Amino acid sequence: MSFSIDIQSTSNPSILKFETNKFLSRHDSFEFHNIDEAKPSPLAQKLFYLPFVKTVYIAQNFIAIQKYDIAEWSDVQDEVKSQILEYLNSGEDVITDKTPQKKSVPVTIYAESTPNPSVLKFVANKKLVVQSEEFKSIDDTANAPLAQALFNFPFVKEIFIDENYVSIQKYDMAEWGDITTELRDFISQHIMSGKPVVTEHRANKLAPQTNGGTTEKPQLDLSHLDDTSKAIVEILDEYIKPAVASDGGNIMFDSYDEETKSVKVILQGACSGCPSSTMTLKNGIETMLRDMLNGKVEHVVAING
């Protein structure tokens, strides 16, 4: 999978983030203020040849650049993006000297309950993946060393990994009180050892329309969808997904039937297999879509991923 970049603005108008769809650095961050400081990074040195570049920051899956006032981002951002992409896709190292320029923050993991009593969410203070991944069995984990290792615990049933957390669904053979500490320590040690969480992101089976230019969250290619379907996807992304993610789950648009005015969505993570959350989500989404789309939606079918 080649690199792609999404340009993101920041609260500081002089700083622009160039977010990538793959990790550049696992846990360390780097900050360079001039071309001499940038010796550990050939990419940063290359960027300092642009006269408007003041500071270069390199973190897990983004490069942030602070500019001087001699240029406007609207005039130069595409050129910067092009140069970064060309370098990344050449296969050259982003960082040759791995000594972090800023003190690394220790990895911490805490456990958080979800609406599904069989699912617990293990939240990290580090970004773990750049797109969500769901694993129903160990057979799905060829690209995911952490998930593969977790399936060696006999009580682990399913795993869902998103930006900075791992949701684990257990079998009834074990109680959370007996296994939470063991799982938390195992996940923490895996990350601190420098082992990857995933080695390569899979094409999402549940969203074949995913655009190749994705970054942290896969963005759907909406070009082939009708206007109502596009509106549904936008509502799900803006109003539903953030709340679902906070509970350790995910929701994905599957299809819209204009004749029956029905929408099918797919539930992942903590939402999958939880009757109470399935009904709550289904009813909540139905109400929202009915109100916001003026009668174009009457029913929502929620299925487990």
Coordinates of C-alpha atoms in Angstrom, one line a residue:
M1 CA 0.0 0.0 0.0
S2 CA 1.5 3.3 -1.0
F3 CA 1.4 6.4 1.1
S4 CA -1.4 8.9 0.8
I5 CA -1.8 12.3 2.6
D6 CA -4.6 14.3 3.9
I7 CA -4.0 18.0 4.7
Q8 CA -5.4 19.2 8.0
S9 CA -5.5 22.7 9.4
T10 CA -4.7 23.4 13.0
S11 CA -5.6 26.0 15.6
N12 CA -2.4 27.8 14.6
P13 CA -2.9 29.3 11.1
S14 CA 0.9 29.1 10.4
I15 CA 1.0 25.3 11.0
L16 CA -0.4 22.7 8.6
K17 CA -0.6 19.0 9.3
F18 CA 0.1 16.4 6.5
E19 CA -1.5 13.3 7.9
T20 CA -0.4 9.9 6.3
N21 CA -2.2 6.6 6.0
K22 CA 0.7 4.8 7.5
F23 CA 3.0 5.3 10.6
L24 CA 6.1 7.3 10.2
S25 CA 7.3 6.8 13.8
R26 CA 5.8 4.4 16.3
H27 CA 6.0 6.4 19.6
D28 CA 8.7 9.0 19.2
S29 CA 8.2 12.6 18.0
F30 CA 10.8 14.9 16.4
E31 CA 11.0 18.6 16.1
F32 CA 13.5 20.4 13.8
H33 CA 14.0 24.2 13.7
N34 CA 16.6 24.4 10.9
I35 CA 18.4 22.2 8.3
D36 CA 21.3 21.4 10.7
E37 CA 19.0 20.1 13.4
A38 CA 17.2 18.0 10.8
K39 CA 20.2 15.8 10.1
P40 CA 18.4 12.7 11.6
S41 CA 15.7 13.2 8.9
P42 CA 16.5 13.4 5.2
L43 CA 12.9 14.3 4.6
A44 CA 12.9 17.2 7.0
Q45 CA 16.2 18.4 5.5
K46 CA 14.5 18.3 2.0
L47 CA 11.6 20.4 3.4
F48 CA 13.9 23.1 4.8
Y49 CA 15.0 23.9 1.2
L50 CA 11.6 25.5 0.8
P51 CA 12.3 29.1 1.9
F52 CA 9.0 29.5 3.8
V53 CA 9.5 26.4 6.1
K54 CA 10.3 27.5 9.7
T55 CA 9.8 24.3 11.8
V56 CA 9.2 20.7 10.9
Y57 CA 7.5 18.3 13.3
I58 CA 7.4 14.5 12.7
A59 CA 5.1 12.3 14.8
Q60 CA 3.4 9.0 14.5
N61 CA 1.4 9.5 11.3
F62 CA 1.8 13.1 10.4
I63 CA 4.2 15.8 9.5
A64 CA 3.4 19.3 10.7
I65 CA 5.1 22.3 9.2
Q66 CA 5.2 25.8 10.6
K67 CA 5.8 28.5 7.9
Y68 CA 7.1 32.0 7.8
D69 CA 4.7 34.7 6.7
I70 CA 6.3 35.1 3.3
A71 CA 3.9 32.6 1.9
E72 CA 0.3 31.5 2.3
W73 CA -0.6 27.9 2.7
S74 CA -3.2 28.1 0.0
D75 CA -0.5 28.9 -2.5
V76 CA 2.1 26.3 -1.4
Q77 CA 0.4 23.4 0.4
D78 CA -0.1 21.3 -2.7
E79 CA 3.5 21.5 -3.6
V80 CA 4.6 20.5 -0.1
K81 CA 2.2 17.6 -0.2
S82 CA 3.6 16.5 -3.5
Q83 CA 7.2 16.6 -2.2
I84 CA 6.3 14.7 0.9
L85 CA 4.4 12.0 -1.1
E86 CA 7.2 11.6 -3.6
Y87 CA 9.7 11.1 -0.8
L88 CA 7.6 8.7 1.3
N89 CA 6.7 6.5 -1.7
S90 CA 10.4 6.3 -2.7
G91 CA 10.9 4.0 0.2
E92 CA 13.6 6.1 1.9
D93 CA 13.7 6.3 5.7
V94 CA 11.9 9.3 7.2
I95 CA 14.2 9.1 10.3
T96 CA 17.7 7.7 10.1
D97 CA 18.8 8.6 13.6
K98 CA 16.0 7.1 15.9
T99 CA 17.1 9.2 18.9
P100 CA 13.9 11.1 19.8
Q101 CA 14.3 14.9 19.8
K102 CA 11.6 15.2 22.4
K103 CA 11.2 13.0 25.5
S104 CA 9.0 10.0 24.8
V105 CA 5.8 9.8 26.8
P106 CA 5.6 6.4 28.5
V107 CA 2.8 4.1 27.2
T108 CA -0.2 3.9 29.6
I109 CA -3.3 1.8 29.2
Y110 CA -6.5 2.0 31.1
A111 CA -9.7 -0.2 30.9
E112 CA -13.0 1.4 30.3
S113 CA -16.5 -0.3 30.4
T114 CA -18.8 -0.2 27.4
P115 CA -22.6 -0.7 27.0
N116 CA -21.9 -4.3 26.1
P117 CA -21.1 -6.2 29.3
S118 CA -19.0 -8.7 27.3
V119 CA -16.8 -6.0 25.8
L120 CA -14.1 -4.0 27.6
K121 CA -12.2 -1.1 26.0
F122 CA -8.5 -0.7 26.6
V123 CA -7.5 2.9 25.9
A124 CA -3.9 3.9 25.2
N125 CA -2.3 7.4 25.4
K126 CA -0.7 6.6 22.0
K127 CA -2.1 6.3 18.5
L128 CA -2.3 2.6 17.7
V129 CA -3.7 2.4 14.1
V130 CA -4.6 4.8 11.4
Q131 CA -7.8 3.0 10.5
S132 CA -10.1 0.7 12.4
E133 CA -9.7 -3.1 12.1
E134 CA -12.0 -5.8 13.3
F135 CA -11.0 -9.4 14.0
K136 CA -13.5 -12.2 14.4
S137 CA -10.9 -15.0 14.8
I138 CA -7.2 -15.6 14.8
D139 CA -7.5 -16.4 11.1
D140 CA -8.1 -12.7 10.4
T141 CA -4.9 -11.6 12.1
A142 CA -2.1 -12.2 9.6
N143 CA -1.5 -8.5 9.5
A144 CA -2.0 -7.8 13.2
P145 CA 0.6 -9.1 15.7
L146 CA -1.2 -7.7 18.7
A147 CA -4.6 -9.2 17.8
Q148 CA -3.0 -12.5 17.0
A149 CA -1.3 -12.6 20.3
L150 CA -4.5 -11.7 22.2
F151 CA -6.3 -14.6 20.6
N152 CA -4.0 -16.9 22.4
F153 CA -6.0 -16.1 25.5
P154 CA -8.8 -18.7 25.5
F155 CA -11.4 -16.2 26.8
V156 CA -10.9 -13.7 23.9
K157 CA -13.7 -14.0 21.4
E158 CA -13.4 -10.9 19.1
I159 CA -11.2 -7.8 18.9
F160 CA -11.8 -4.4 17.5
I161 CA -8.9 -1.9 17.2
D162 CA -9.5 1.8 16.5
E163 CA -7.3 4.9 16.7
N164 CA -6.1 4.7 20.3
Y165 CA -8.0 1.7 21.8
V166 CA -8.5 -2.0 21.7
S167 CA -12.0 -3.4 22.3
I168 CA -12.0 -7.0 23.4
Q169 CA -15.1 -9.2 23.5
K170 CA -14.8 -12.2 25.9
Y171 CA -16.5 -15.5 26.2
D172 CA -18.6 -16.1 29.4
M173 CA -16.0 -18.5 30.8
A174 CA -14.1 -15.6 32.4
E175 CA -15.1 -12.5 34.4
W176 CA -13.6 -9.1 33.7
G177 CA -12.5 -8.8 37.3
D178 CA -10.2 -11.8 36.9
I179 CA -8.6 -10.9 33.5
T180 CA -8.6 -7.1 33.1
T181 CA -5.2 -6.5 34.7
E182 CA -3.6 -9.3 32.7
L183 CA -5.0 -8.0 29.4
R184 CA -4.1 -4.4 30.2
D185 CA -0.5 -5.4 31.1
F186 CA -0.2 -7.6 28.0
I187 CA -1.3 -4.8 25.6
S188 CA 1.0 -2.3 27.4
Q189 CA 4.0 -4.5 27.1
H190 CA 3.3 -5.3 23.5
I191 CA 3.3 -1.6 22.6
M192 CA 6.3 -0.6 24.8
S193 CA 8.4 -3.4 23.2
G194 CA 8.1 -1.6 19.9
K195 CA 6.1 -4.4 18.2
P196 CA 3.6 -3.2 15.6
V197 CA -0.1 -3.3 16.3
V198 CA -0.8 -4.0 12.7
T199 CA 1.8 -4.5 9.9
E200 CA -0.4 -3.4 7.0
H201 CA -4.0 -2.3 6.9
R202 CA -6.4 -4.5 5.1
A203 CA -8.9 -3.3 2.6
N204 CA -12.1 -3.0 4.6
K205 CA -14.4 -5.8 3.6
L206 CA -17.4 -4.0 4.8
A207 CA -16.6 -0.8 2.9
P208 CA -15.2 -1.7 -0.6
Q209 CA -15.9 1.8 -1.7
T210 CA -13.1 3.1 0.6
N211 CA -11.0 5.8 -1.0
G212 CA -7.3 5.1 -1.4
G213 CA -6.5 8.6 -0.1
T214 CA -7.6 7.8 3.5
T215 CA -5.7 8.7 6.6
E216 CA -6.8 8.1 10.2
K217 CA -10.3 7.3 9.3
P218 CA -11.3 5.7 6.0
Q219 CA -13.2 8.2 4.0
L220 CA -15.9 6.8 1.7
D221 CA -15.9 7.5 -2.0
L222 CA -19.4 8.9 -2.2
S223 CA -19.3 9.6 -5.9
H224 CA -21.3 6.5 -6.9
L225 CA -24.0 7.0 -4.2
D226 CA -27.3 8.7 -4.6
D227 CA -28.0 12.0 -2.8
T228 CA -29.9 10.4 0.0
S229 CA -27.2 7.8 0.7
K230 CA -24.6 10.6 0.7
A231 CA -26.7 12.5 3.3
I232 CA -27.0 9.4 5.4
V233 CA -23.3 8.8 5.4
E234 CA -22.6 12.4 6.4
I235 CA -25.1 12.2 9.3
L236 CA -23.6 9.0 10.6
D237 CA -20.1 10.4 10.4
E238 CA -21.0 13.7 12.1
Y239 CA -23.6 12.7 14.7
I240 CA -23.5 9.0 15.4
K241 CA -19.9 7.7 15.0
P242 CA -18.3 9.9 17.7
A243 CA -20.7 8.7 20.3
V244 CA -20.3 5.1 19.2
A245 CA -16.5 5.3 19.2
S246 CA -16.5 6.6 22.8
D247 CA -18.1 3.4 23.8
G248 CA -15.6 1.2 21.9
G249 CA -17.6 0.5 18.8
N250 CA -18.1 1.6 15.2
I251 CA -21.0 2.0 12.8
M252 CA -20.7 1.8 9.0
F253 CA -23.2 2.6 6.2
D254 CA -24.1 -0.4 4.1
S255 CA -27.0 0.4 1.8
Y256 CA -30.1 2.5 1.3
D257 CA -33.3 1.2 -0.4
E258 CA -35.3 4.1 -1.8
E259 CA -38.5 2.0 -2.4
T260 CA -38.7 0.7 1.2
K261 CA -37.1 3.8 2.7
S262 CA -34.8 1.6 4.7
V263 CA -31.2 1.9 5.7
K264 CA -28.8 -0.9 6.6
V265 CA -25.9 -0.2 8.9
I266 CA -23.2 -2.5 10.2
L267 CA -22.1 -2.5 13.9
Q268 CA -18.6 -3.3 15.0
G269 CA -16.6 -3.5 18.2
A270 CA -18.6 -3.1 21.4
C271 CA -21.8 -2.5 19.5
S272 CA -21.6 -5.8 17.7
G273 CA -23.6 -8.5 19.5
C274 CA -25.0 -6.3 22.2
P275 CA -28.9 -6.4 22.1
S276 CA -29.3 -3.3 24.1
S277 CA -26.9 -1.1 22.1
T278 CA -28.3 -2.5 18.9
M279 CA -31.8 -1.5 19.7
T280 CA -30.7 1.9 21.2
L281 CA -28.7 2.7 18.1
K282 CA -31.3 1.4 15.7
N283 CA -34.0 3.5 17.3
G284 CA -31.8 6.6 17.7
I285 CA -30.6 6.5 14.2
E286 CA -34.1 6.0 12.9
T287 CA -35.4 9.0 14.7
M288 CA -32.5 11.2 13.6
L289 CA -32.6 10.2 10.0
R290 CA -36.4 10.6 9.8
D291 CA -36.2 14.1 11.3
M292 CA -33.2 15.2 9.2
L293 CA -34.2 13.7 5.9
N294 CA -37.8 14.7 5.7
G295 CA -39.4 11.3 5.3
K296 CA -36.9 9.7 3.0
V297 CA -36.0 7.2 5.7
E298 CA -38.5 5.1 7.7
H299 CA -36.5 2.1 8.9
V300 CA -33.0 1.2 10.0
V301 CA -31.7 -2.3 10.0
A302 CA -28.6 -2.8 12.2
I303 CA -26.6 -5.9 11.7
N304 CA -23.5 -7.2 13.4
G305 CA -20.2 -7.0 11.5

